[in-house]
Amino acid sequence: MTLLEAVDVSKSFGGIQALSACCVRVEEGEIAGLIGPNGSGKTTLFNVMTGYERADAGSVRLRDKNLTGASPRAVFTQGIGRTFQLTRIFPRLSVFENVHVAVQRAGTAGVLKHWTTARERQRVDELLDFVGLSSLRDLPAGSLSYGQKKLLEFATILVSEPRVILLDEPAGGVNPTMITYLAERIQTLNGEGVTFLIVEHNMEFVMGLCDRVSVMHRGSLIAEGTPAEVRRNPAVLNAYLGD
Ligand SMILES: Nc1ncnc2c1ncn2[C@@H]1O[C@H](COP(=O)(O)OP(=O)(O)OP(=O)(O)O)[C@@H](O)[C@H]1O
Ligand SMILES: [Mg+2]
């Protein structure tokens, strides 16, 4: 069953057509991949799906809810979490404080119950443990490696227990050990019922992790299928070679 979908979404920036009648769907319970050459519109599609950009045309649906034009906060309260291609963390706050801020924000947005300070702090430590950053909890977040920052950002979106998580290039610039670790964490969450849509250029990561892969080229969906199907689709190869 389709959980989240973008239907015929178009978006242009001045003269640049970033999305052109783009259709991408995410099935409930799957780990879906979204690939395509640089500039094919993947991040713009994420931005439209999560309320950070408004589409010129088309719609975004979460099951039977219309999320077209909804604000980022409204999308967040519907249980959709996302990361950004460049991490968004507070560099001067500690690792612990970054997650704590996210816990408090989720409480304010009504996504989490208002917890006691002790329960909040316990939750932060659980999440840092889950992403493997416990030993770094008191360091300024700005001192983490790029991969560690990405894991920290991942922890902050897990705070609100989203049922759908959109990841924009989670493995980009991250070392192989940490990529493997991240893939395991994604699989663990998926086993608990969390649905994923992952944009990633690392083909080994995408093909190894995803149940189904959608391919974008010049703002439109040009192929979708299992990793094996997508890999042998000539249109996909052409899109990459042509750019
Ligand atoms: N805010 C913006 N203003 C102007 N043009 C933009 C803006 N955002 C995206 N674009 C343009 O839209 C097109 C799609 O960009 P987008 O970032 O969505 O691609 P992408 O598939 O995520 O690429 P990459 O793999 O490099 O991250 C590109 O031509 C880009 O330059
Ligand atoms: Mg992008």
CSV table of N, CA, C and O in Angstrom, one decimal, residues 87-95 97-99 101-102 105 139-143 149 152 156:
chain,number,residue,atom,x,y,z
A,87,THR,N,24.4,18.8,6.7
A,87,THR,CA,23.8,18.6,8.0
A,87,THR,C,23.4,19.9,8.6
A,87,THR,O,24.0,20.9,8.4
A,88,ARG,N,22.3,19.9,9.4
A,88,ARG,CA,21.8,21.0,10.1
A,88,ARG,C,21.9,20.7,11.6
A,88,ARG,O,21.0,20.2,12.2
A,89,ILE,N,23.0,21.0,12.2
A,89,ILE,CA,23.1,20.9,13.6
A,89,ILE,C,23.7,22.2,14.2
A,89,ILE,O,24.1,23.1,13.5
A,90,PHE,N,23.6,22.3,15.5
A,90,PHE,CA,24.1,23.5,16.2
A,90,PHE,C,25.5,23.2,16.6
A,90,PHE,O,25.7,22.5,17.6
A,91,PRO,N,26.6,23.8,16.0
A,91,PRO,CA,28.0,23.4,16.2
A,91,PRO,C,28.5,23.7,17.6
A,91,PRO,O,29.3,23.0,18.1
A,92,ARG,N,27.9,24.8,18.2
A,92,ARG,CA,28.4,25.2,19.5
A,92,ARG,C,27.8,24.4,20.7
A,92,ARG,O,28.3,24.4,21.8
A,93,LEU,N,26.6,23.8,20.4
A,93,LEU,CA,26.0,23.0,21.4
A,93,LEU,C,26.7,21.6,21.5
A,93,LEU,O,27.2,21.2,20.5
A,94,SER,N,26.6,21.0,22.6
A,94,SER,CA,27.2,19.6,22.7
A,94,SER,C,26.3,18.7,21.9
A,94,SER,O,25.2,19.0,21.5
A,95,VAL,N,26.9,17.5,21.7
A,95,VAL,CA,26.1,16.4,21.0
A,95,VAL,C,24.8,16.1,21.8
A,95,VAL,O,23.7,16.1,21.2
A,97,GLU,N,23.2,18.2,23.8
A,97,GLU,CA,22.3,19.3,23.8
A,97,GLU,C,21.6,19.4,22.4
A,97,GLU,O,20.4,19.7,22.4
A,98,ASN,N,22.3,19.0,21.4
A,98,ASN,CA,21.6,19.0,20.1
A,98,ASN,C,20.4,18.1,20.0
A,98,ASN,O,19.3,18.5,19.5
A,99,VAL,N,20.5,16.9,20.6
A,99,VAL,CA,19.4,16.0,20.6
A,99,VAL,C,18.3,16.4,21.6
A,99,VAL,O,17.1,16.3,21.4
A,101,VAL,N,17.6,19.5,22.4
A,101,VAL,CA,16.8,20.6,21.7
A,101,VAL,C,15.7,19.9,20.8
A,101,VAL,O,14.6,20.4,20.8
A,102,ALA,N,16.1,18.9,20.1
A,102,ALA,CA,15.1,18.2,19.2
A,102,ALA,C,14.0,17.6,20.1
A,102,ALA,O,12.8,17.6,19.7
A,105,ARG,N,11.7,20.4,21.1
A,105,ARG,CA,11.0,20.9,20.0
A,105,ARG,C,9.8,20.0,19.7
A,105,ARG,O,8.7,20.4,19.4
A,139,LEU,N,30.9,16.5,23.9
A,139,LEU,CA,31.7,17.4,23.0
A,139,LEU,C,30.9,18.3,22.2
A,139,LEU,O,29.7,18.1,21.9
A,140,PRO,N,31.5,19.5,21.8
A,140,PRO,CA,30.7,20.4,20.9
A,140,PRO,C,30.4,19.6,19.6
A,140,PRO,O,31.3,19.0,19.0
A,141,ALA,N,29.2,19.8,19.1
A,141,ALA,CA,28.8,19.1,17.9
A,141,ALA,C,29.7,19.5,16.7
A,141,ALA,O,30.0,18.7,15.8
A,142,GLY,N,30.2,20.7,16.7
A,142,GLY,CA,31.0,21.2,15.7
A,142,GLY,C,32.4,20.5,15.5
A,142,GLY,O,33.0,20.5,14.5
A,143,SER,N,32.8,19.8,16.6
A,143,SER,CA,34.0,19.1,16.6
A,143,SER,C,33.9,17.7,16.0
A,143,SER,O,34.9,17.0,15.9
A,149,LYS,N,28.5,13.8,12.4
A,149,LYS,CA,27.5,14.9,12.3
A,149,LYS,C,26.2,14.3,11.7
A,149,LYS,O,25.1,14.7,12.1
A,152,LEU,N,24.5,12.3,14.1
A,152,LEU,CA,23.8,13.1,15.1
A,152,LEU,C,22.5,13.7,14.6
A,152,LEU,O,21.5,13.7,15.2
A,156,THR,N,18.6,13.2,15.8
A,156,THR,CA,17.6,14.3,16.1
A,156,THR,C,16.3,14.1,15.4
A,156,THR,O,15.2,14.4,15.9
